[in-house]
Every structure is written in C-alpha cells, then in structure tokens.
Coordinates of C-alpha atoms and ligand atoms in Angstrom, one line a residue:
X91 CA 21.0 -31.3 -38.8
X92 CA 21.8 -35.0 -39.3
X93 CA 18.8 -37.3 -38.8
X94 CA 19.5 -40.2 -36.5
X95 CA 17.2 -43.1 -36.9
X96 CA 15.8 -44.5 -33.6
X97 CA 14.2 -47.9 -32.9
X98 CA 10.9 -47.0 -34.4
X99 CA 10.4 -43.7 -32.6
X100 CA 11.3 -41.4 -35.5
X101 CA 14.4 -39.2 -35.3
X102 CA 16.1 -37.1 -32.7
X103 CA 18.9 -34.6 -33.0
X104 CA 22.3 -36.4 -32.6
X105 CA 23.4 -34.9 -29.4
X106 CA 20.0 -35.5 -27.7
X107 CA 20.0 -39.0 -29.2
X108 CA 23.4 -39.9 -27.7
X109 CA 22.2 -38.6 -24.4
X110 CA 19.1 -40.6 -24.4
X111 CA 20.1 -43.6 -26.5
X112 CA 20.4 -46.0 -23.6
X113 CA 17.4 -44.5 -21.9
X114 CA 14.3 -46.6 -21.4
X115 CA 12.3 -43.3 -21.4
X116 CA 13.0 -43.0 -25.2
X117 CA 11.9 -46.6 -25.7
X118 CA 8.6 -46.1 -23.8
X119 CA 7.4 -42.8 -24.9
X120 CA 5.6 -43.0 -28.2
X121 CA 5.7 -39.7 -30.0
X122 CA 2.4 -38.5 -31.4
X123 CA 4.4 -36.5 -33.9
X124 CA 6.4 -38.0 -36.7
X125 CA 10.0 -36.9 -37.3
X126 CA 12.2 -35.2 -34.8
X127 CA 9.7 -34.1 -32.1
X128 CA 9.6 -37.1 -29.8
X129 CA 11.9 -35.1 -27.4
X130 CA 8.9 -33.0 -26.5
X131 CA 7.0 -35.8 -24.7
X132 CA 10.2 -36.7 -22.9
X133 CA 10.6 -33.1 -21.7
X134 CA 6.9 -32.9 -20.8
X135 CA 7.2 -36.1 -18.8
X136 CA 10.3 -34.8 -17.0
X137 CA 8.5 -31.5 -16.3
X138 CA 5.5 -33.3 -14.9
X139 CA 7.7 -35.5 -12.8
X140 CA 9.7 -32.5 -11.5
X141 CA 6.5 -30.6 -10.8
X142 CA 5.1 -33.6 -9.0
X143 CA 8.3 -33.9 -6.9
X144 CA 8.3 -30.2 -6.1
X145 CA 4.6 -30.3 -5.0
X146 CA 5.3 -33.4 -2.9
X147 CA 8.3 -31.9 -1.4
X148 CA 6.3 -28.7 -0.6
X149 CA 3.6 -30.8 1.1
X150 CA 5.9 -33.1 3.1
X151 CA 8.1 -30.2 4.3
X152 CA 5.1 -28.0 5.1
X153 CA 4.9 -26.9 8.8
X154 CA 1.3 -25.8 8.5
X155 CA -0.5 -28.9 7.2
X156 CA -2.4 -29.3 10.4
X157 CA -4.0 -25.9 10.0
X158 CA -7.2 -25.5 8.0
X159 CA -7.3 -23.8 4.6
X160 CA -8.0 -24.5 0.9
X161 CA -6.5 -28.0 0.0
X162 CA -4.3 -26.6 -2.8
X163 CA -2.5 -24.3 -0.4
X164 CA -0.8 -27.4 1.0
X165 CA 1.3 -27.5 -2.2
X166 CA 1.8 -24.1 -3.7
X167 CA 1.6 -20.3 -3.3
X168 CA 0.2 -20.2 -6.8
X169 CA -3.4 -20.2 -5.3
X170 CA -2.8 -16.9 -3.4
X171 CA -0.9 -15.5 -6.3
X172 CA -4.0 -16.0 -8.5
X173 CA -6.4 -14.7 -5.9
X174 CA -4.3 -11.6 -5.4
X175 CA -4.0 -11.0 -9.1
X176 CA -7.8 -10.9 -9.2
X177 CA -7.6 -7.7 -7.1
X178 CA -10.0 -9.1 -4.5
X179 CA -7.6 -10.7 -2.0
X180 CA -9.1 -8.6 0.9
X181 CA -12.5 -10.3 0.3
X182 CA -10.9 -13.7 -0.1
X183 CA -9.1 -13.3 3.3
X184 CA -12.3 -12.2 5.0
X185 CA -14.2 -15.2 3.6
X186 CA -11.4 -17.6 4.5
X187 CA -11.5 -16.5 8.2
X188 CA -15.3 -16.7 8.2
X189 CA -15.1 -20.3 7.0
X190 CA -12.0 -21.7 8.7
X191 CA -11.6 -19.6 11.9
X192 CA -8.8 -17.4 13.2
X193 CA -5.8 -19.3 11.7
X194 CA -6.0 -20.1 8.0
X195 CA -3.4 -21.7 5.8
X196 CA -2.9 -19.6 2.6
X197 CA 0.3 -21.2 1.4
X198 CA 2.6 -24.3 2.2
X199 CA 4.5 -22.2 4.7
X200 CA 2.1 -19.3 5.3
X201 CA -0.8 -18.6 7.7
X202 CA -3.2 -15.7 7.9
X203 CA -4.2 -14.8 11.5
X204 CA -7.3 -12.8 12.5
X205 CA -7.2 -12.8 16.3
X206 CA -6.4 -9.2 17.4
X207 CA -5.0 -10.4 20.7
X208 CA -2.0 -11.7 18.6
X209 CA -1.2 -8.2 17.2
X210 CA 1.1 -7.4 20.2
X211 CA 2.9 -10.8 19.7
X212 CA 3.5 -10.9 16.0
X213 CA 4.3 -7.2 15.7
X214 CA 5.9 -6.9 19.2
X215 CA 8.4 -4.1 19.8
X216 CA 10.8 -5.9 22.2
X217 CA 12.1 -8.7 19.9
X218 CA 10.6 -7.6 16.6
X219 CA 9.8 -10.5 14.2
X220 CA 11.5 -10.3 10.8
X221 CA 9.6 -9.1 7.8
X222 CA 9.1 -11.9 5.3
X223 CA 10.5 -11.9 1.7
X224 CA 7.1 -10.5 0.5
X225 CA 8.5 -6.9 0.9
X226 CA 11.6 -7.5 -1.3
X227 CA 9.5 -7.0 -4.4
X228 CA 9.4 -3.3 -3.5
X229 CA 13.2 -3.0 -3.7
X230 CA 14.8 -1.0 -6.4
X231 CA 17.9 -2.2 -8.3
X232 CA 21.0 -0.2 -8.8
X233 CA 22.5 -0.1 -12.3
X234 CA 25.0 -2.8 -11.4
X235 CA 22.2 -5.1 -10.4
X236 CA 22.6 -4.9 -6.6
X237 CA 19.3 -4.4 -4.8
X238 CA 18.7 -1.0 -3.2
X239 CA 16.5 -1.7 -0.1
X240 CA 14.3 1.0 1.3
X241 CA 12.8 1.5 4.8
X242 CA 9.5 -0.2 3.8
X243 CA 11.0 -3.1 2.0
X244 CA 14.0 -4.2 4.1
X245 CA 13.8 -7.3 6.3
X246 CA 17.2 -6.6 7.7
X247 CA 16.5 -5.0 11.1
X248 CA 20.0 -3.8 11.5
X249 CA 20.0 -1.9 8.2
X250 CA 16.6 -0.5 9.0
X251 CA 17.7 0.8 12.4
X252 CA 20.8 2.4 10.9
X253 CA 19.0 4.0 8.0
X254 CA 16.0 5.3 9.9
X255 CA 18.1 7.2 12.3
X256 CA 19.2 10.1 10.0
X257 CA 15.6 10.9 8.9
X258 CA 13.2 9.4 11.5
X259 CA 13.1 12.6 13.6
X260 CA 11.6 14.6 10.6
X261 CA 8.6 12.3 10.3
X262 CA 8.2 10.9 13.8
X263 CA 5.9 13.5 15.5
X264 CA 3.1 15.9 14.8
X265 CA 5.3 18.7 16.1
X266 CA 7.9 18.1 13.4
X267 CA 5.3 17.8 10.6
X268 CA 3.4 20.8 11.7
X269 CA 6.5 23.0 11.3
X270 CA 5.9 22.7 7.6
X271 CA 2.1 22.8 7.5
X272 CA 2.2 25.5 4.9
X273 CA 3.2 22.9 2.2
X274 CA 0.0 21.0 2.9
X275 CA -1.9 24.3 2.8
X276 CA -0.5 25.0 -0.6
X277 CA -1.6 21.6 -1.9
X278 CA -5.1 21.9 -0.4
X279 CA -5.5 25.4 -1.9
X280 CA -4.5 23.9 -5.3
X281 CA -7.1 21.1 -4.8
X282 CA -9.8 23.6 -4.0
X283 CA -9.0 25.9 -6.9
X284 CA -9.0 23.1 -9.4
X285 CA -12.3 21.6 -8.1
X286 CA -13.9 25.1 -8.2
X287 CA -12.7 25.9 -11.6
X288 CA -13.1 22.6 -13.4
X289 CA -16.2 21.2 -11.7
X290 CA -18.1 23.4 -9.4
X291 CA -18.4 26.4 -11.7
X292 CA -19.0 24.3 -14.8
X293 CA -21.4 21.9 -12.9
X294 CA -19.6 19.0 -14.5
X295 CA -19.4 15.5 -12.8
X296 CA -16.1 15.0 -11.0
X297 CA -14.3 11.7 -10.8
X298 CA -13.1 12.3 -7.2
X299 CA -11.0 9.1 -7.1
X300 CA -8.9 10.4 -9.9
X301 CA -8.8 13.9 -8.4
X302 CA -7.7 12.7 -5.0
X303 CA -5.0 10.5 -6.5
X304 CA -3.6 13.5 -8.4
X305 CA -3.9 15.6 -5.2
X306 CA -2.0 13.1 -3.0
X307 CA 0.9 12.9 -5.5
X308 CA 1.0 16.7 -5.6
X309 CA 0.8 16.9 -1.8
X310 CA 3.8 14.6 -1.5
X311 CA 5.4 16.8 -4.2
X312 CA 4.8 20.0 -2.1
X313 CA 6.0 18.4 1.2
X314 CA 9.0 16.6 -0.3
X315 CA 10.2 19.0 -3.1
X316 CA 8.4 22.3 -2.1
X317 CA 6.2 22.4 -5.2
X318 CA 3.4 20.6 -7.0
X319 CA 4.3 17.7 -9.3
X320 CA 1.8 19.0 -11.8
X321 CA -0.8 16.2 -11.6
X322 CA -3.8 18.3 -10.5
X323 CA -3.4 21.2 -12.9
X324 CA -2.3 18.8 -15.7
X325 CA 1.1 20.6 -16.2
X326 CA 3.0 17.3 -15.8
X327 CA 3.5 15.8 -19.2
X328 CA 1.7 12.4 -19.7
X329 CA 0.3 12.5 -16.2
X330 CA -2.5 10.1 -17.2
X331 CA 0.0 7.5 -18.4
X332 CA 2.2 7.9 -15.3
X333 CA -0.8 7.2 -13.1
X334 CA -1.7 4.1 -15.1
X335 CA 2.0 3.0 -14.8
X336 CA 1.9 3.3 -11.1
X337 CA -1.4 1.3 -10.9
X338 CA 0.3 -1.4 -13.0
X339 CA 3.4 -1.4 -10.7
X340 CA 1.3 -1.7 -7.6
X341 CA -0.6 -4.6 -9.1
X342 CA 2.7 -6.2 -9.9
X343 CA 3.9 -5.7 -6.2
X344 CA 0.7 -7.2 -4.9
X345 CA 0.6 -10.4 -6.9
X346 CA 4.4 -11.0 -7.0
X347 CA 4.8 -10.6 -3.3
X348 CA 2.8 -13.7 -2.8
X349 CA 5.5 -15.7 -4.6
X350 CA 8.5 -13.4 -4.1
X351 CA 11.1 -15.6 -5.8
X352 CA 9.3 -14.8 -9.0
X353 CA 10.5 -11.3 -8.7
X354 CA 14.1 -12.4 -9.4
X355 CA 13.1 -13.9 -12.8
X356 CA 10.7 -11.2 -13.7
X357 CA 12.6 -8.1 -12.8
X358 CA 16.0 -8.3 -11.1
X359 CA 18.3 -10.6 -12.8
X360 CA 20.4 -9.3 -15.7
X361 CA 18.3 -10.8 -18.5
X362 CA 15.0 -9.6 -16.9
X363 CA 16.4 -6.1 -16.4
X364 CA 17.3 -5.9 -20.1
X365 CA 13.6 -6.3 -21.0
X366 CA 11.9 -4.5 -18.1
X367 CA 11.6 -0.9 -17.1
X368 CA 12.3 -0.6 -13.4
X369 CA 9.2 -0.2 -11.2
X370 CA 7.9 3.4 -10.8
X371 CA 10.6 4.5 -13.2
X372 CA 8.9 7.9 -13.6
X373 CA 8.9 8.5 -9.8
X374 CA 12.6 7.6 -9.7
X375 CA 13.4 10.0 -12.5
X376 CA 11.4 12.8 -10.9
X377 CA 13.2 12.3 -7.6
X378 CA 16.6 12.3 -9.4
X379 CA 15.6 15.5 -11.2
X380 CA 14.6 17.4 -8.0
X381 CA 17.6 16.1 -6.1
X382 CA 20.1 17.2 -8.9
X383 CA 18.4 20.6 -9.3
X384 CA 18.6 21.3 -5.6
X385 CA 22.3 20.3 -5.4
X386 CA 23.0 22.6 -8.4
X387 CA 21.2 25.5 -6.8
X388 CA 23.2 25.0 -3.6
X389 CA 26.5 24.8 -5.5
X390 CA 25.8 27.9 -7.6
X391 CA 28.1 30.8 -6.8
X392 CA 25.2 33.1 -5.9
X393 CA 23.4 30.4 -3.9
X394 CA 21.1 31.5 -1.1
X395 CA 21.4 30.0 2.3
X396 CA 19.6 26.6 2.5
X397 CA 16.0 26.9 3.6
X398 CA 15.3 26.6 7.3
X399 CA 12.3 26.4 9.7
X400 CA 8.9 26.4 8.0
X401 CA 10.4 26.7 4.5
X402 CA 12.3 23.4 4.8
X403 CA 10.7 20.7 2.7
X404 CA 11.7 17.1 3.2
X405 CA 14.5 17.3 0.5
X406 CA 16.1 20.1 2.5
X407 CA 15.7 18.0 5.7
X408 CA 17.2 15.0 4.1
X409 CA 20.1 17.0 2.7
X410 CA 20.7 18.3 6.2
X411 CA 20.8 14.6 7.3
X412 CA 23.2 13.8 4.5
X413 CA 25.7 16.4 5.8
X414 CA 25.5 14.7 9.2
X415 CA 25.7 11.2 7.9
X416 CA 27.8 11.4 4.7
X417 CA 28.9 7.8 4.9
X418 CA 25.4 6.5 5.2
X419 CA 23.5 8.6 2.7
X420 CA 25.0 8.3 -0.8
X421 CA 23.0 9.4 -3.9
X422 CA 21.1 6.1 -4.1
X423 CA 20.1 6.2 -0.5
X424 CA 18.9 9.8 -0.9
X425 CA 16.7 8.7 -3.9
X426 CA 15.4 5.8 -1.8
X427 CA 14.4 8.2 1.0
X428 CA 12.6 10.5 -1.4
X429 CA 10.8 7.6 -3.0
X430 CA 9.5 6.2 0.3
X431 CA 8.0 9.7 0.9
X432 CA 6.3 10.0 -2.5
X433 CA 5.4 6.4 -3.3
X434 CA 4.5 5.1 0.2
X435 CA 2.6 8.3 0.9
X436 CA 0.4 9.1 -2.0
X437 CA -1.7 6.1 -3.0
X438 CA -3.1 5.1 0.5
X439 CA -3.9 8.7 1.4
X440 CA -5.8 9.2 -1.9
X441 CA -7.8 5.9 -1.5
X442 CA -8.7 6.7 2.2
X443 CA -10.0 10.1 1.1
X444 CA -12.1 8.7 -1.7
X445 CA -13.6 6.0 0.4
X446 CA -14.4 8.6 3.1
X447 CA -16.3 10.8 0.7
X448 CA -18.1 7.8 -0.8
X449 CA -19.2 6.4 2.5
X450 CA -20.2 9.8 3.8
X451 CA -22.6 10.1 0.8
X452 CA -23.8 6.5 1.0
X453 CA -24.7 6.7 4.7
X454 CA -27.9 8.4 5.7
X455 CA -27.5 11.6 7.7
X456 CA -23.7 11.7 7.9
X457 CA -23.2 14.6 5.5
X458 CA -25.7 16.8 7.3
X459 CA -24.0 16.1 10.6
X460 CA -20.7 17.3 9.2
X461 CA -22.3 20.4 7.8
X462 CA -23.9 21.1 11.1
X463 CA -20.6 20.8 12.9
X464 CA -18.8 23.0 10.3
X465 CA -21.5 25.6 10.5
X466 CA -21.4 25.8 14.3
X467 CA -17.6 26.3 14.0
X468 CA -18.2 29.0 11.4
X469 CA -16.2 27.0 8.8
X470 CA -18.9 26.1 6.3
X471 CA -18.8 28.4 3.3
X472 CA -15.1 28.9 3.8
X473 CA -12.8 29.7 0.9
X474 CA -9.5 27.9 1.3
X475 CA -7.7 25.3 3.6
X476 CA -8.4 24.7 7.3
X477 CA -5.6 24.5 9.8
X478 CA -4.8 21.2 11.6
X479 CA -5.3 23.0 15.0
X480 CA -8.9 23.7 14.0
X481 CA -9.6 20.4 12.1
X482 CA -8.5 18.2 15.0
X483 CA -11.0 19.8 17.4
X484 CA -14.0 18.8 15.3
X485 CA -15.2 15.5 17.0
X486 CA -17.6 14.4 14.2
X487 CA -15.0 15.1 11.5
X488 CA -12.5 13.1 13.6
X489 CA -15.0 10.2 13.8
X490 CA -15.4 10.2 10.0
X491 CA -11.7 10.2 9.3
X492 CA -11.1 7.3 11.9
X493 CA -14.0 5.3 10.5
X494 CA -12.8 5.8 6.9
X495 CA -9.3 4.6 8.0
X496 CA -10.9 1.6 9.6
X497 CA -13.3 0.5 6.9
X498 CA -11.0 1.2 4.0
X499 CA -7.4 0.6 5.1
X500 CA -4.9 2.2 2.6
X501 CA -3.1 -1.1 2.3
X502 CA -4.5 -4.6 2.6
X503 CA -2.8 -8.1 2.3
X504 CA -1.3 -9.9 5.3
X505 CA 1.6 -7.9 6.7
X506 CA 3.9 -10.9 6.9
X507 CA 6.5 -11.8 9.6
X508 CA 8.6 -14.9 10.2
X509 CA 7.9 -16.8 13.4
X510 CA 11.1 -16.8 15.5
X511 CA 12.9 -19.8 17.0
X512 CA 10.6 -20.0 20.1
X513 CA 7.6 -20.6 17.9
X514 CA 4.1 -19.1 18.4
X515 CA 1.8 -20.5 21.0
X516 CA -1.8 -19.7 20.1
X517 CA -4.5 -18.9 22.8
X518 CA -6.2 -22.3 22.0
X519 CA -3.0 -24.3 22.7
X520 CA -1.9 -25.0 19.1
X521 CA 1.7 -24.1 18.3
X522 CA 3.0 -22.5 15.1
X523 CA 6.5 -23.8 14.2
X524 CA 9.5 -21.5 13.9
X525 CA 10.2 -20.3 10.4
X526 CA 6.5 -20.2 9.4
X527 CA 5.4 -17.0 7.8
X528 CA 2.3 -15.4 9.5
X529 CA 0.5 -12.2 8.8
X530 CA -2.6 -10.2 9.5
X531 CA -4.6 -8.3 6.9
X532 CA -5.9 -4.8 8.0
X533 CA -9.1 -5.4 6.0
X534 CA -9.9 -8.4 8.3
X535 CA -8.6 -7.1 11.6
X536 CA -10.4 -3.8 11.2
X537 CA -13.7 -5.7 10.9
X538 CA -13.5 -7.6 14.2
X539 CA -16.9 -7.3 15.8
X540 CA -15.7 -7.9 19.3
X541 CA -13.5 -4.8 19.1
X542 CA -15.4 -2.5 16.7
X543 CA -18.9 -3.4 17.6
X544 CA -21.9 -4.6 15.5
X545 CA -22.1 -4.3 11.7
X546 CA -18.4 -3.9 11.2
X547 CA -18.9 -3.8 7.4
X548 CA -21.0 -0.6 7.8
X549 CA -19.7 2.9 7.9
X550 CA -20.7 4.2 11.4
X551 CA -18.7 7.2 12.6
X552 CA -20.6 7.0 15.8
X553 CA -18.5 4.0 17.0
X554 CA -15.7 6.5 17.6
X555 CA -18.0 8.8 19.7
X556 CA -19.4 8.3 23.2
X557 CA -22.8 6.6 23.1
X558 CA -25.8 8.1 25.0
X559 CA -25.6 6.6 28.6
X560 CA -22.0 5.3 28.2
X561 CA -19.8 6.1 31.1
X562 CA -16.6 8.1 30.4
X563 CA -14.4 5.3 31.6
X564 CA -16.1 2.7 29.4
X565 CA -15.9 5.0 26.4
X566 CA -12.2 5.7 27.0
X567 CA -11.5 1.9 27.3
X568 CA -13.5 1.1 24.2
X569 CA -11.9 3.8 22.1
X570 CA -8.4 2.8 23.3
X571 CA -9.1 -0.8 22.3
X572 CA -10.2 0.3 18.8
X573 CA -7.2 2.6 18.4
X574 CA -4.8 -0.2 19.4
X575 CA -6.4 -2.7 17.0
X576 CA -6.9 -0.7 13.8
X577 CA -4.1 -2.1 11.6
X578 CA -4.3 0.4 8.7
X579 CA -0.9 2.0 9.5
X580 CA 0.6 -1.4 10.7
X581 CA 1.9 -1.6 14.2
X582 CA 5.1 -2.4 16.2
X583 CA 8.6 -1.3 15.3
X584 CA 7.7 -1.2 11.6
X585 CA 4.6 0.9 12.0
X586 CA 4.1 3.5 9.2
X587 CA 6.7 6.1 9.5
X588 CA 4.5 8.6 7.7
X589 CA 1.4 8.2 9.8
X590 CA 1.6 11.6 11.4
X591 CA 2.0 13.3 8.1
X592 CA -0.8 11.1 6.6
X593 CA -3.2 11.9 9.5
X594 CA -2.6 15.6 9.4
X595 CA -3.1 15.6 5.7
X596 CA -6.4 13.5 6.0
X597 CA -7.8 15.8 8.8
X598 CA -7.0 19.0 7.0
X599 CA -8.2 17.8 3.6
X600 CA -11.4 16.3 4.9
X601 CA -12.3 19.5 6.9
X602 CA -11.4 21.8 4.0
X603 CA -13.2 19.7 1.4
X604 CA -16.5 19.5 3.3
X605 CA -16.3 23.2 4.3
X606 CA -15.6 24.3 0.8
X607 CA -18.0 22.0 -1.1
X608 CA -21.5 20.7 -0.9
X609 CA -21.5 17.4 -2.7
X610 CA -23.8 14.6 -4.1
X611 CA -23.3 11.4 -6.0
X612 CA -24.1 11.7 -9.7
X613 CA -25.9 8.3 -9.3
X614 CA -26.9 7.6 -5.7
X615 CA -27.1 3.9 -6.6
X616 CA -23.5 3.7 -7.9
X617 CA -21.0 1.4 -6.0
X618 CA -17.4 2.3 -5.5
X619 CA -15.0 -0.2 -7.1
X620 CA -12.2 -1.5 -4.9
X621 CA -9.1 -3.1 -6.3
X622 CA -6.6 -4.6 -3.8
X623 CA -3.3 -3.9 -5.4
X624 CA -1.6 -4.0 -2.0
X625 CA -2.7 -0.3 -1.8
X626 CA -6.5 -0.5 -1.8
X627 CA -7.4 1.4 -5.0
X628 CA -10.7 3.1 -5.3
X629 CA -12.5 3.8 -8.5
X630 CA -15.9 5.0 -9.9
X631 CA -16.9 7.7 -7.5
X632 CA -18.5 10.5 -9.5
X633 CA -19.8 13.6 -7.7
X634 CA -21.5 16.9 -8.4
X635 CA -19.9 19.7 -6.4
X636 CA -21.1 23.1 -5.5
X637 CA -18.9 25.7 -3.9
X638 CA -20.3 26.5 -0.4
X639 CA -19.0 30.1 -0.5
X640 CA -21.0 30.6 -3.7
X641 CA -24.0 29.0 -2.1
X642 CA -23.6 31.3 0.9
X643 CA -23.4 34.3 -1.3
X644 CA -26.5 33.4 -3.2
X645 CA -28.2 32.9 0.3
X646 CA -29.3 29.4 -0.8
X647 CA -28.1 28.1 2.5
X648 CA -28.1 29.5 6.0
X649 CA -24.5 29.9 7.1
Ligands
HEM763 C1 -3.2 6.8 4.7 C2 -1.9 6.8 4.4 C3 -1.0 5.7 4.8 C4 -1.2 4.4 5.1 C5 -2.6 3.7 5.2 C6 0.0 3.8 5.3 C7 0.2 2.4 5.7 C8 1.4 1.8 6.0 C9 1.5 0.5 6.5 C10 0.4 -0.5 6.8 C11 2.8 0.3 6.8 C12 3.5 -0.9 7.5 C13 3.7 -2.1 6.6 C14 4.1 -3.3 7.3 O1 4.2 -3.4 8.6 O2 4.4 -4.2 6.7 C15 3.6 1.5 6.4 C16 4.9 1.7 6.5 C17 5.6 2.8 6.0 N1 5.0 3.9 5.5 FE1 3.0 4.3 5.4 N2 1.0 4.7 5.1 C18 0.5 5.9 4.8 C19 1.1 7.0 4.5 C20 2.5 7.2 4.5 C21 3.1 8.4 4.2 C22 2.5 9.8 3.9 C23 4.5 8.2 4.2 C24 5.5 9.2 3.9 C25 6.4 9.6 4.5 C26 4.6 6.8 4.5 C27 5.8 6.1 4.7 C28 6.0 4.8 5.2 C29 7.3 4.2 5.5 C30 8.6 4.8 5.2 C31 7.0 2.9 6.0 C32 8.0 1.9 6.4 C33 8.2 2.1 7.9 C34 9.2 1.1 8.5 O3 9.3 -0.1 8.2 O4 10.0 1.6 9.4 N3 3.4 6.2 4.7 N4 2.6 2.4 5.9

C-alpha cells in the first residue's frame, strides 16, 4: 500500500484519501492513532451521525409518541428485543400494563393492549386484521432462497385461506380428531410405561418438564406419522441435543420477531444461509424422511391400500388432500403442513402439562380433590390411558386443565396485528393510527381481574366451577366470559388450528397421569422456572412418582 501524506493527520490509503481529500471532516477529525488509522474516527462519526438520524427519523415518524411507555421505545425496537432475549418478556409486559395502563408503547410503531373488550376488534372475524411481520421469522427457506410460508407464519390472508382449505377439515373439530384417538392412546401408554419403569419402580426423582417435552413430541409423532419419534424411550439418536436445538431455535424466534428485519441478515439472505443451519433443521429432516418413506411404501408393487378410518394418521390425511389439490400441495407445502403439526403442537402442550402438575402440587388441597374425583369414578389405580369421553366428564379435572391453560399460556408475547385504514378508536376516546402494530399478550389478558376474579396470579381451579350460592345463569355468563377471554389459543380467524387436538391431548393426559400416579415434589419449596421463548418453556419441576395400581395392590390406599 502506498502511503499518502495528509496535512498533519498521518496517512490514509490512496483511494480513501482521494475520496476525502477535499473533505473538511478529514481536516477536523484528529486521529488518536498514528499512521493510517484516522479513517476509523471518520467512520465512527459517520456511524454515529447515521444512527442519530435513524433514531430521529424513528421518533418523528412514530405514530404512537402520544401513548405512554418507556422513553427509549420512542426510538427503537432494540429495547423489546433485549427484554425478550432475557426470557422474561411476559413479566415485563405485565409490569408495563400495571404502570402505564391498558395501552403501552413498546416500540416506535408498536403498542401492547390489555383491555379484553378489544379482543373482538383486533382479532375480529369479519375483516381480519393482518398479522404483523413478527411471524415471518418462523418461515422456512427453500433451497433457492425463496421463503416457504406456513399457516402460522403467513400474513397473506389470501394464501392462508387457500392453503388451510385442503387440511382444515382434519383438525377443525373434536369429531375429526377423535376418529384417531388411538394414536393419542398409544402415546399416553408409552408415557405411563416409561414413567413406571424409569421412575416409579426405581423411586428415582423425575424431571417432569423434560418427560412431558419428550412425550409431546412423541404424541405429535404418533398422530402425524403413526409412530413415536423416539424421544421418550431414548431410541432417537441425539435426542438430548435435538431438544436443546429446538429450545435455541424458539429463543431465536422470540427475540428476533421483535425486530423482524434482523431475520433477513441473520438467516435468510444468501450469505447468512451459507453460515447458518435452517431453524428446526432436525424436524424438517424427520418430516422429509417420513414423507419419503410413506410415498415409497405406497409406490411399492405389493403396496397395501392406504390406511383409512381410525388408522389414518395426519400424513395419510394430508396425502389424501394432496391427491385432491395436486396444484396446491407440492413437496415443500407438504413438509410445511407436517411441520406445523409437529412444531406448533409439541412445545406448548408440554409446557401446559408441566405447569398444571406444578400448580396442582403447589396449591393446597388440589391433588386430594382430583384423587377424590378419580376414585369416585373408579379411575384411580388404573393401568393405562383414559378415553376422552370419560375425561371430559370429570368437572374438577376440567377445571384444573382450564386453569392451567389460563395461568400458563403455551405461548406468550403480544400476538401482533396491523391497524387497518380506519384506525382503532379506543373506549376512552383516543385513536390509534392506521398502520400501527398492536397486540395482546395471553399472559397479561389471562390475568384480568375483572374477568377472572380475584388473585389472578394464583392457581384456583374453583374459578371454573359454580360457587356455592351462585345462580346457574350467573355462573353460565361468568364462565362464558372467561372462555371468550382466555387468549392462550389466540382468537379470531387465526385462532389455533390445533386447539381441538391439543385440548383432547391435555384432558386425556391429565386424567391418565393423575389416575396412574400419586406424586409429590422432591422439594416442596422448589419454584418452577419459566422462560418466555415465545413458547412458555417450563423447567425445574422434579417429582417422586408412585404407581397407583401398585399402591392399590399393596392396599396402601383405599380405592
Ligand atoms: C396447548 C397447546 C397449544 C397452544 C397453547 C397453541 C397456541 C396457539 C396460538 C396462540 C396460536 C395463534 C397465534 C396468533 O394468533 O398469532 C396458534 C396458532 C396455530 N396453532 Fe396452536 N397451540 C397449541 C397446539 C397446537 C397443536 C397441537 C397444533 C397442531 C396441529 C397447532 C397448530 C397451530 C396452527 C397451524 C396455527 C396457525 C393457525 C392459523 O393461523 O390459521 N397448535 N396456536
């Protein structure tokens, strides 16, 4: 490199020198470094200036300056990125609403809302508001770099309406899910056997958060591919690492969706893709493997007729849909369908189950009430899964499941939508401008005292039951209001497509677990750890389990 002398400022590379030689910046910036490094202060100054201009532009173009919120959120989304990266965004949102009221600014163009009366406006079904860009971070990328949206991620309502049509019917009602209840029975039997063999007989402490995570992946394996994925019995190679990878990917989704443009630079452009593994790569590979194997089986010369009726898993159903809609469902779309089943379905179900067991054990008298109910239905001491038809008719069990879904939503973070052209008029007369992003967080909404009654942070299954002295009409109205407000499965046109499957799985698993096992916390003082990684991860719940059938045999309990 040829050194070019400058007027007392050291040297700069020739090309840079010629570019800056008439510049007053070069004259004014005194380099702290001798030699050729004075370009660094120039760049630093330019960076600071650019940043300053960007922040000023953010502030002056913001439509939400007049709403209260942390000062820094006037300028940047970085604040909420950092808060979300801490894994405690749910608590941050609850604190913000306590401090600032029902509308809080969380970014230069984003408001968090906590008034449940706005649920039917923001998530209305007549003219649905568009999902914000936050969901795009969940999109996969095809090998050629084009994005592959999925039913959860897309903000294109037309694409959504077209792509939900072929498969919606298979998930949209209890009747369709119950046709294949046997797959859930198979997964619950596996869960019970593993718990009995590994923990109950050996009297070892059981990390139930880990067990339920493995169970829920396997349950999605059974319902989607007809067989376990091998998490619970450990037959899947590297299962520990795969679970860690999926936690890491969910953490990425959570923080990056707060600044979705970052996703392009971190994951989707050509350079980023060369350095990064795709998200949930293992789940994609697994779906491809099952899909390919099923196609090969069907094409084999001695192929049996495709499964029908109660033997049809979701892959069979989606292949049936592919035959009807060959132009819509190519191989990528098929993998996208399979992934929404397995990925959207497993984590939140696992976390709801863990939270339910934790709160049952932490709340005085709840476990004994469940046992009483199960005993009077002759279910306590059972060996094996319980049918949905029986589980749904256990009122106290239902109250426990509903309360667990309320107090520990499977997903938390504001479910963002874009305010349409007509704007949003708030009950207090303020108006939110078109184009603003607004959202509600299930963690916050599910704790609204006016709807759910006193002590919303406490686990009280009784809120879902008729109080002594309460009229039937009052109870029906109170319960309806709670049902219509709980946001754990979302609401409106983009409500969770898997909610019937998830609820059936939760009822059956809860009934079977409490009927098959007597449980206690290893340390009654231990606190469950919660990490908001979009899905609300639960950790550190360690139990001792005893098989109730064994207890009954030993006549230790009255059955
Ligand atoms: C306890 C378990 C579950 C919880 C708490 C849950 C929660 C949610 C929530 C909150 C949304 C809406 C997101 C939004 O509006 O932004 C959603 C959407 C969705 N969920 Fe679930 N989910 C659960 C289980 C499942 C299962 C088992 C499946 C599998 C089939 C599933 C598939 C989907 C799909 C496909 C969507 C996108 C729906 C659409 O936009 O049309 N979920 N879920």
